[in-house]
């Protein structure tokens, strides 16, 4: 099909062109009213605006630390008693921080009896000493350097 003088060379799929052709092919006194539609096309483009360089520095520092150390010391005293006992050996007893352990000995007499020869008096003491030790502590620092890549003629944006 060849276009008539009032028809344009447009695709047959365009509804605006068909309507325009139809209106023009009728009586010559007809008015052509073009129907126009605008459409928006949006496109995004990634633009590098700058770089960030991050540097981590680890500093070490010797720090003295006082540590309380606990240890037990025992003072042992031999206390002579030299008493005879009629019953089985007396039990171990405690007087405050002191533990008393009876020590027995058999003594030969006309009759046999138990005699407490001595007692061990053991006193427990807690001694706290201060000891200085050096402990290594680490501290990290972060350095951030920014560089910008502005395009020619483009104003830098402020964040």
mmCIF file of the C-alpha atoms, coordinates in Angstrom:
data_MODEL
# 
_entry.id   MODEL 
# 
loop_
_atom_site.group_PDB 
_atom_site.id 
_atom_site.type_symbol 
_atom_site.label_atom_id 
_atom_site.label_alt_id 
_atom_site.label_comp_id 
_atom_site.label_asym_id 
_atom_site.label_entity_id 
_atom_site.label_seq_id 
_atom_site.pdbx_PDB_ins_code 
_atom_site.Cartn_x 
_atom_site.Cartn_y 
_atom_site.Cartn_z 
_atom_site.occupancy 
_atom_site.B_iso_or_equiv 
_atom_site.pdbx_formal_charge 
_atom_site.auth_seq_id 
_atom_site.auth_comp_id 
_atom_site.auth_asym_id 
_atom_site.auth_atom_id 
_atom_site.pdbx_PDB_model_num 
ATOM 1   C CA . UNK A 1 1   ? 0.000   0.000   0.000   1.00 0.00 ? 1   UNK A CA 1 
ATOM 2   C CA . UNK A 1 2   ? 1.405   3.344   -1.048  1.00 0.00 ? 2   UNK A CA 1 
ATOM 3   C CA . UNK A 1 3   ? 0.851   6.334   1.174   1.00 0.00 ? 3   UNK A CA 1 
ATOM 4   C CA . UNK A 1 4   ? -1.467  9.009   -0.077  1.00 0.00 ? 4   UNK A CA 1 
ATOM 5   C CA . UNK A 1 5   ? -0.248  12.629  -0.073  1.00 0.00 ? 5   UNK A CA 1 
ATOM 6   C CA . UNK A 1 6   ? -1.866  13.273  3.323   1.00 0.00 ? 6   UNK A CA 1 
ATOM 7   C CA . UNK A 1 7   ? -0.424  10.114  4.855   1.00 0.00 ? 7   UNK A CA 1 
ATOM 8   C CA . UNK A 1 8   ? 2.994   9.890   6.415   1.00 0.00 ? 8   UNK A CA 1 
ATOM 9   C CA . UNK A 1 9   ? 5.464   7.005   6.205   1.00 0.00 ? 9   UNK A CA 1 
ATOM 10  C CA . UNK A 1 10  ? 4.776   5.559   9.656   1.00 0.00 ? 10  UNK A CA 1 
ATOM 11  C CA . UNK A 1 11  ? 4.435   2.087   10.941  1.00 0.00 ? 11  UNK A CA 1 
ATOM 12  C CA . UNK A 1 12  ? 1.075   0.470   10.739  1.00 0.00 ? 12  UNK A CA 1 
ATOM 13  C CA . UNK A 1 13  ? 1.348   -0.502  14.381  1.00 0.00 ? 13  UNK A CA 1 
ATOM 14  C CA . UNK A 1 14  ? 1.317   3.101   15.676  1.00 0.00 ? 14  UNK A CA 1 
ATOM 15  C CA . UNK A 1 15  ? -2.321  3.924   16.670  1.00 0.00 ? 15  UNK A CA 1 
ATOM 16  C CA . UNK A 1 16  ? -1.628  7.677   16.454  1.00 0.00 ? 16  UNK A CA 1 
ATOM 17  C CA . UNK A 1 17  ? -0.528  7.353   12.855  1.00 0.00 ? 17  UNK A CA 1 
ATOM 18  C CA . UNK A 1 18  ? -3.608  5.277   11.911  1.00 0.00 ? 18  UNK A CA 1 
ATOM 19  C CA . UNK A 1 19  ? -5.949  7.849   13.471  1.00 0.00 ? 19  UNK A CA 1 
ATOM 20  C CA . UNK A 1 20  ? -4.150  10.688  11.694  1.00 0.00 ? 20  UNK A CA 1 
ATOM 21  C CA . UNK A 1 21  ? -4.330  8.839   8.342   1.00 0.00 ? 21  UNK A CA 1 
ATOM 22  C CA . UNK A 1 22  ? -8.040  8.092   8.799   1.00 0.00 ? 22  UNK A CA 1 
ATOM 23  C CA . UNK A 1 23  ? -8.915  11.701  9.553   1.00 0.00 ? 23  UNK A CA 1 
ATOM 24  C CA . UNK A 1 24  ? -6.975  12.959  6.549   1.00 0.00 ? 24  UNK A CA 1 
ATOM 25  C CA . UNK A 1 25  ? -8.598  10.539  4.092   1.00 0.00 ? 25  UNK A CA 1 
ATOM 26  C CA . UNK A 1 26  ? -12.101 11.903  4.670   1.00 0.00 ? 26  UNK A CA 1 
ATOM 27  C CA . UNK A 1 27  ? -13.441 15.134  3.274   1.00 0.00 ? 27  UNK A CA 1 
ATOM 28  C CA . UNK A 1 28  ? -10.721 17.778  2.710   1.00 0.00 ? 28  UNK A CA 1 
ATOM 29  C CA . UNK A 1 29  ? -12.477 20.167  5.138   1.00 0.00 ? 29  UNK A CA 1 
ATOM 30  C CA . UNK A 1 30  ? -11.676 17.937  8.097   1.00 0.00 ? 30  UNK A CA 1 
ATOM 31  C CA . UNK A 1 31  ? -9.221  19.137  10.703  1.00 0.00 ? 31  UNK A CA 1 
ATOM 32  C CA . UNK A 1 32  ? -6.365  16.918  11.712  1.00 0.00 ? 32  UNK A CA 1 
ATOM 33  C CA . UNK A 1 33  ? -5.875  16.767  15.497  1.00 0.00 ? 33  UNK A CA 1 
ATOM 34  C CA . UNK A 1 34  ? -2.686  14.959  16.354  1.00 0.00 ? 34  UNK A CA 1 
ATOM 35  C CA . UNK A 1 35  ? -2.746  13.018  19.618  1.00 0.00 ? 35  UNK A CA 1 
ATOM 36  C CA . UNK A 1 36  ? 0.576   13.236  21.397  1.00 0.00 ? 36  UNK A CA 1 
ATOM 37  C CA . UNK A 1 37  ? 1.760   11.316  24.414  1.00 0.00 ? 37  UNK A CA 1 
ATOM 38  C CA . UNK A 1 38  ? 5.003   11.955  26.269  1.00 0.00 ? 38  UNK A CA 1 
ATOM 39  C CA . UNK A 1 39  ? 6.811   9.208   28.150  1.00 0.00 ? 39  UNK A CA 1 
ATOM 40  C CA . UNK A 1 40  ? 9.630   9.416   30.636  1.00 0.00 ? 40  UNK A CA 1 
ATOM 41  C CA . UNK A 1 41  ? 12.619  7.128   30.452  1.00 0.00 ? 41  UNK A CA 1 
ATOM 42  C CA . UNK A 1 42  ? 14.795  7.046   33.544  1.00 0.00 ? 42  UNK A CA 1 
ATOM 43  C CA . UNK A 1 43  ? 18.237  5.492   33.614  1.00 0.00 ? 43  UNK A CA 1 
ATOM 44  C CA . UNK A 1 44  ? 20.786  5.346   36.421  1.00 0.00 ? 44  UNK A CA 1 
ATOM 45  C CA . UNK A 1 45  ? 24.525  5.349   36.071  1.00 0.00 ? 45  UNK A CA 1 
ATOM 46  C CA . UNK A 1 46  ? 26.990  4.523   38.854  1.00 0.00 ? 46  UNK A CA 1 
ATOM 47  C CA . UNK A 1 47  ? 29.636  7.230   39.162  1.00 0.00 ? 47  UNK A CA 1 
ATOM 48  C CA . UNK A 1 48  ? 32.659  6.827   41.403  1.00 0.00 ? 48  UNK A CA 1 
ATOM 49  C CA . UNK A 1 49  ? 32.919  9.975   43.506  1.00 0.00 ? 49  UNK A CA 1 
ATOM 50  C CA . UNK A 1 50  ? 35.945  9.051   45.574  1.00 0.00 ? 50  UNK A CA 1 
ATOM 51  C CA . UNK A 1 51  ? 37.907  6.400   47.442  1.00 0.00 ? 51  UNK A CA 1 
ATOM 52  C CA . UNK A 1 52  ? 38.352  5.635   51.118  1.00 0.00 ? 52  UNK A CA 1 
ATOM 53  C CA . UNK A 1 53  ? 41.608  4.221   52.449  1.00 0.00 ? 53  UNK A CA 1 
ATOM 54  C CA . UNK A 1 54  ? 41.409  2.760   55.953  1.00 0.00 ? 54  UNK A CA 1 
ATOM 55  C CA . UNK A 1 55  ? 44.617  2.025   57.852  1.00 0.00 ? 55  UNK A CA 1 
ATOM 56  C CA . UNK A 1 56  ? 44.702  0.243   61.215  1.00 0.00 ? 56  UNK A CA 1 
ATOM 57  C CA . UNK A 1 57  ? 47.674  0.760   63.494  1.00 0.00 ? 57  UNK A CA 1 
ATOM 58  C CA . UNK A 1 58  ? 48.215  -1.487  66.526  1.00 0.00 ? 58  UNK A CA 1 
ATOM 59  C CA . UNK A 1 59  ? 50.247  0.076   69.319  1.00 0.00 ? 59  UNK A CA 1 
ATOM 60  C CA . UNK A 1 60  ? 51.657  -2.027  72.146  1.00 0.00 ? 60  UNK A CA 1 
ATOM 61  C CA . UNK A 1 61  ? 52.308  -0.607  75.577  1.00 0.00 ? 61  UNK A CA 1 
ATOM 62  C CA . UNK A 1 62  ? 53.888  -2.206  78.666  1.00 0.00 ? 62  UNK A CA 1 
ATOM 63  C CA . UNK A 1 63  ? 51.695  -1.565  81.695  1.00 0.00 ? 63  UNK A CA 1 
ATOM 64  C CA . UNK A 1 64  ? 52.714  -2.567  85.264  1.00 0.00 ? 64  UNK A CA 1 
ATOM 65  C CA . UNK A 1 65  ? 49.972  -4.484  87.060  1.00 0.00 ? 65  UNK A CA 1 
ATOM 66  C CA . UNK A 1 66  ? 49.962  -5.224  90.809  1.00 0.00 ? 66  UNK A CA 1 
ATOM 67  C CA . UNK A 1 67  ? 48.646  -8.716  91.443  1.00 0.00 ? 67  UNK A CA 1 
ATOM 68  C CA . UNK A 1 68  ? 47.862  -9.831  95.004  1.00 0.00 ? 68  UNK A CA 1 
ATOM 69  C CA . UNK A 1 69  ? 49.127  -13.383 95.464  1.00 0.00 ? 69  UNK A CA 1 
ATOM 70  C CA . UNK A 1 70  ? 47.804  -15.500 98.339  1.00 0.00 ? 70  UNK A CA 1 
ATOM 71  C CA . UNK A 1 71  ? 49.842  -18.213 99.990  1.00 0.00 ? 71  UNK A CA 1 
ATOM 72  C CA . UNK A 1 72  ? 49.514  -20.073 103.262 1.00 0.00 ? 72  UNK A CA 1 
ATOM 73  C CA . UNK A 1 73  ? 52.283  -20.482 105.767 1.00 0.00 ? 73  UNK A CA 1 
ATOM 74  C CA . UNK A 1 74  ? 52.162  -22.853 108.749 1.00 0.00 ? 74  UNK A CA 1 
ATOM 75  C CA . UNK A 1 75  ? 53.868  -22.368 112.083 1.00 0.00 ? 75  UNK A CA 1 
ATOM 76  C CA . UNK A 1 76  ? 54.334  -25.703 113.897 1.00 0.00 ? 76  UNK A CA 1 
ATOM 77  C CA . UNK A 1 77  ? 55.077  -25.695 117.630 1.00 0.00 ? 77  UNK A CA 1 
ATOM 78  C CA . UNK A 1 78  ? 55.710  -28.785 119.685 1.00 0.00 ? 78  UNK A CA 1 
ATOM 79  C CA . UNK A 1 79  ? 54.011  -28.352 123.075 1.00 0.00 ? 79  UNK A CA 1 
ATOM 80  C CA . UNK A 1 80  ? 54.893  -30.990 125.746 1.00 0.00 ? 80  UNK A CA 1 
ATOM 81  C CA . UNK A 1 81  ? 51.810  -32.280 127.647 1.00 0.00 ? 81  UNK A CA 1 
ATOM 82  C CA . UNK A 1 82  ? 52.855  -35.557 129.380 1.00 0.00 ? 82  UNK A CA 1 
ATOM 83  C CA . UNK A 1 83  ? 49.373  -36.532 130.627 1.00 0.00 ? 83  UNK A CA 1 
ATOM 84  C CA . UNK A 1 84  ? 47.948  -40.026 130.834 1.00 0.00 ? 84  UNK A CA 1 
ATOM 85  C CA . UNK A 1 85  ? 44.619  -40.665 129.135 1.00 0.00 ? 85  UNK A CA 1 
ATOM 86  C CA . UNK A 1 86  ? 42.137  -43.427 129.977 1.00 0.00 ? 86  UNK A CA 1 
ATOM 87  C CA . UNK A 1 87  ? 40.148  -43.383 126.742 1.00 0.00 ? 87  UNK A CA 1 
ATOM 88  C CA . UNK A 1 88  ? 41.169  -43.857 123.146 1.00 0.00 ? 88  UNK A CA 1 
ATOM 89  C CA . UNK A 1 89  ? 43.290  -41.045 121.743 1.00 0.00 ? 89  UNK A CA 1 
ATOM 90  C CA . UNK A 1 90  ? 41.662  -37.620 121.936 1.00 0.00 ? 90  UNK A CA 1 
ATOM 91  C CA . UNK A 1 91  ? 40.448  -36.300 118.562 1.00 0.00 ? 91  UNK A CA 1 
ATOM 92  C CA . UNK A 1 92  ? 42.023  -33.519 116.553 1.00 0.00 ? 92  UNK A CA 1 
ATOM 93  C CA . UNK A 1 93  ? 40.593  -30.191 117.683 1.00 0.00 ? 93  UNK A CA 1 
ATOM 94  C CA . UNK A 1 94  ? 40.621  -26.568 116.482 1.00 0.00 ? 94  UNK A CA 1 
ATOM 95  C CA . UNK A 1 95  ? 41.147  -23.435 118.531 1.00 0.00 ? 95  UNK A CA 1 
ATOM 96  C CA . UNK A 1 96  ? 40.683  -20.408 116.229 1.00 0.00 ? 96  UNK A CA 1 
ATOM 97  C CA . UNK A 1 97  ? 43.169  -20.752 113.341 1.00 0.00 ? 97  UNK A CA 1 
ATOM 98  C CA . UNK A 1 98  ? 45.140  -23.392 115.251 1.00 0.00 ? 98  UNK A CA 1 
ATOM 99  C CA . UNK A 1 99  ? 44.654  -27.112 114.693 1.00 0.00 ? 99  UNK A CA 1 
ATOM 100 C CA . UNK A 1 100 ? 45.782  -29.287 117.633 1.00 0.00 ? 100 UNK A CA 1 
ATOM 101 C CA . UNK A 1 101 ? 46.827  -32.893 116.913 1.00 0.00 ? 101 UNK A CA 1 
ATOM 102 C CA . UNK A 1 102 ? 47.560  -35.049 119.970 1.00 0.00 ? 102 UNK A CA 1 
ATOM 103 C CA . UNK A 1 103 ? 50.654  -37.285 119.696 1.00 0.00 ? 103 UNK A CA 1 
ATOM 104 C CA . UNK A 1 104 ? 50.438  -40.532 121.673 1.00 0.00 ? 104 UNK A CA 1 
ATOM 105 C CA . UNK A 1 105 ? 53.029  -42.801 123.140 1.00 0.00 ? 105 UNK A CA 1 
ATOM 106 C CA . UNK A 1 106 ? 52.619  -45.993 125.016 1.00 0.00 ? 106 UNK A CA 1 
ATOM 107 C CA . UNK A 1 107 ? 54.418  -45.960 128.350 1.00 0.00 ? 107 UNK A CA 1 
ATOM 108 C CA . UNK A 1 108 ? 55.237  -49.144 130.188 1.00 0.00 ? 108 UNK A CA 1 
ATOM 109 C CA . UNK A 1 109 ? 54.024  -49.151 133.767 1.00 0.00 ? 109 UNK A CA 1 
ATOM 110 C CA . UNK A 1 110 ? 52.594  -51.839 135.903 1.00 0.00 ? 110 UNK A CA 1 
ATOM 111 C CA . UNK A 1 111 ? 49.539  -51.258 133.949 1.00 0.00 ? 111 UNK A CA 1 
ATOM 112 C CA . UNK A 1 112 ? 49.429  -50.032 130.473 1.00 0.00 ? 112 UNK A CA 1 
ATOM 113 C CA . UNK A 1 113 ? 47.936  -46.554 129.891 1.00 0.00 ? 113 UNK A CA 1 
ATOM 114 C CA . UNK A 1 114 ? 47.994  -43.980 127.158 1.00 0.00 ? 114 UNK A CA 1 
ATOM 115 C CA . UNK A 1 115 ? 49.815  -40.796 127.819 1.00 0.00 ? 115 UNK A CA 1 
ATOM 116 C CA . UNK A 1 116 ? 49.677  -37.661 125.645 1.00 0.00 ? 116 UNK A CA 1 
ATOM 117 C CA . UNK A 1 117 ? 53.314  -36.863 125.240 1.00 0.00 ? 117 UNK A CA 1 
ATOM 118 C CA . UNK A 1 118 ? 52.955  -33.717 123.227 1.00 0.00 ? 118 UNK A CA 1 
ATOM 119 C CA . UNK A 1 119 ? 50.586  -31.839 120.940 1.00 0.00 ? 119 UNK A CA 1 
ATOM 120 C CA . UNK A 1 120 ? 51.294  -30.230 117.646 1.00 0.00 ? 120 UNK A CA 1 
ATOM 121 C CA . UNK A 1 121 ? 49.882  -26.737 117.452 1.00 0.00 ? 121 UNK A CA 1 
ATOM 122 C CA . UNK A 1 122 ? 49.628  -25.740 113.786 1.00 0.00 ? 122 UNK A CA 1 
ATOM 123 C CA . UNK A 1 123 ? 48.627  -22.140 113.127 1.00 0.00 ? 123 UNK A CA 1 
ATOM 124 C CA . UNK A 1 124 ? 47.571  -21.174 109.658 1.00 0.00 ? 124 UNK A CA 1 
ATOM 125 C CA . UNK A 1 125 ? 48.321  -17.649 108.465 1.00 0.00 ? 125 UNK A CA 1 
ATOM 126 C CA . UNK A 1 126 ? 47.493  -15.954 105.193 1.00 0.00 ? 126 UNK A CA 1 
ATOM 127 C CA . UNK A 1 127 ? 50.206  -13.752 103.786 1.00 0.00 ? 127 UNK A CA 1 
ATOM 128 C CA . UNK A 1 128 ? 49.508  -11.328 100.931 1.00 0.00 ? 128 UNK A CA 1 
ATOM 129 C CA . UNK A 1 129 ? 52.420  -10.094 98.869  1.00 0.00 ? 129 UNK A CA 1 
ATOM 130 C CA . UNK A 1 130 ? 52.465  -7.598  96.006  1.00 0.00 ? 130 UNK A CA 1 
ATOM 131 C CA . UNK A 1 131 ? 54.093  -8.665  92.788  1.00 0.00 ? 131 UNK A CA 1 
ATOM 132 C CA . UNK A 1 132 ? 54.586  -6.351  89.810  1.00 0.00 ? 132 UNK A CA 1 
ATOM 133 C CA . UNK A 1 133 ? 54.180  -7.918  86.407  1.00 0.00 ? 133 UNK A CA 1 
ATOM 134 C CA . UNK A 1 134 ? 54.342  -6.212  83.023  1.00 0.00 ? 134 UNK A CA 1 
ATOM 135 C CA . UNK A 1 135 ? 51.335  -6.853  80.828  1.00 0.00 ? 135 UNK A CA 1 
ATOM 136 C CA . UNK A 1 136 ? 51.217  -5.964  77.127  1.00 0.00 ? 136 UNK A CA 1 
ATOM 137 C CA . UNK A 1 137 ? 48.079  -4.080  76.108  1.00 0.00 ? 137 UNK A CA 1 
ATOM 138 C CA . UNK A 1 138 ? 47.178  -3.403  72.472  1.00 0.00 ? 138 UNK A CA 1 
ATOM 139 C CA . UNK A 1 139 ? 45.301  -0.364  71.217  1.00 0.00 ? 139 UNK A CA 1 
ATOM 140 C CA . UNK A 1 140 ? 44.073  0.001   67.647  1.00 0.00 ? 140 UNK A CA 1 
ATOM 141 C CA . UNK A 1 141 ? 43.866  3.328   65.845  1.00 0.00 ? 141 UNK A CA 1 
ATOM 142 C CA . UNK A 1 142 ? 42.023  3.822   62.556  1.00 0.00 ? 142 UNK A CA 1 
ATOM 143 C CA . UNK A 1 143 ? 43.132  6.381   59.949  1.00 0.00 ? 143 UNK A CA 1 
ATOM 144 C CA . UNK A 1 144 ? 40.654  7.190   57.153  1.00 0.00 ? 144 UNK A CA 1 
ATOM 145 C CA . UNK A 1 145 ? 41.846  9.039   54.039  1.00 0.00 ? 145 UNK A CA 1 
ATOM 146 C CA . UNK A 1 146 ? 39.291  10.136  51.469  1.00 0.00 ? 146 UNK A CA 1 
ATOM 147 C CA . UNK A 1 147 ? 40.087  11.060  47.878  1.00 0.00 ? 147 UNK A CA 1 
ATOM 148 C CA . UNK A 1 148 ? 37.490  12.400  45.425  1.00 0.00 ? 148 UNK A CA 1 
ATOM 149 C CA . UNK A 1 149 ? 37.205  11.856  41.676  1.00 0.00 ? 149 UNK A CA 1 
ATOM 150 C CA . UNK A 1 150 ? 35.157  14.865  40.498  1.00 0.00 ? 150 UNK A CA 1 
ATOM 151 C CA . UNK A 1 151 ? 34.264  15.017  36.817  1.00 0.00 ? 151 UNK A CA 1 
ATOM 152 C CA . UNK A 1 152 ? 35.343  18.074  34.810  1.00 0.00 ? 152 UNK A CA 1 
ATOM 153 C CA . UNK A 1 153 ? 32.795  20.865  35.215  1.00 0.00 ? 153 UNK A CA 1 
ATOM 154 C CA . UNK A 1 154 ? 30.809  18.956  37.889  1.00 0.00 ? 154 UNK A CA 1 
ATOM 155 C CA . UNK A 1 155 ? 30.469  20.675  41.245  1.00 0.00 ? 155 UNK A CA 1 
ATOM 156 C CA . UNK A 1 156 ? 31.515  18.506  44.210  1.00 0.00 ? 156 UNK A CA 1 
ATOM 157 C CA . UNK A 1 157 ? 28.603  17.434  46.381  1.00 0.00 ? 157 UNK A CA 1 
ATOM 158 C CA . UNK A 1 158 ? 28.618  18.103  50.094  1.00 0.00 ? 158 UNK A CA 1 
ATOM 159 C CA . UNK A 1 159 ? 27.678  15.297  52.451  1.00 0.00 ? 159 UNK A CA 1 
# 
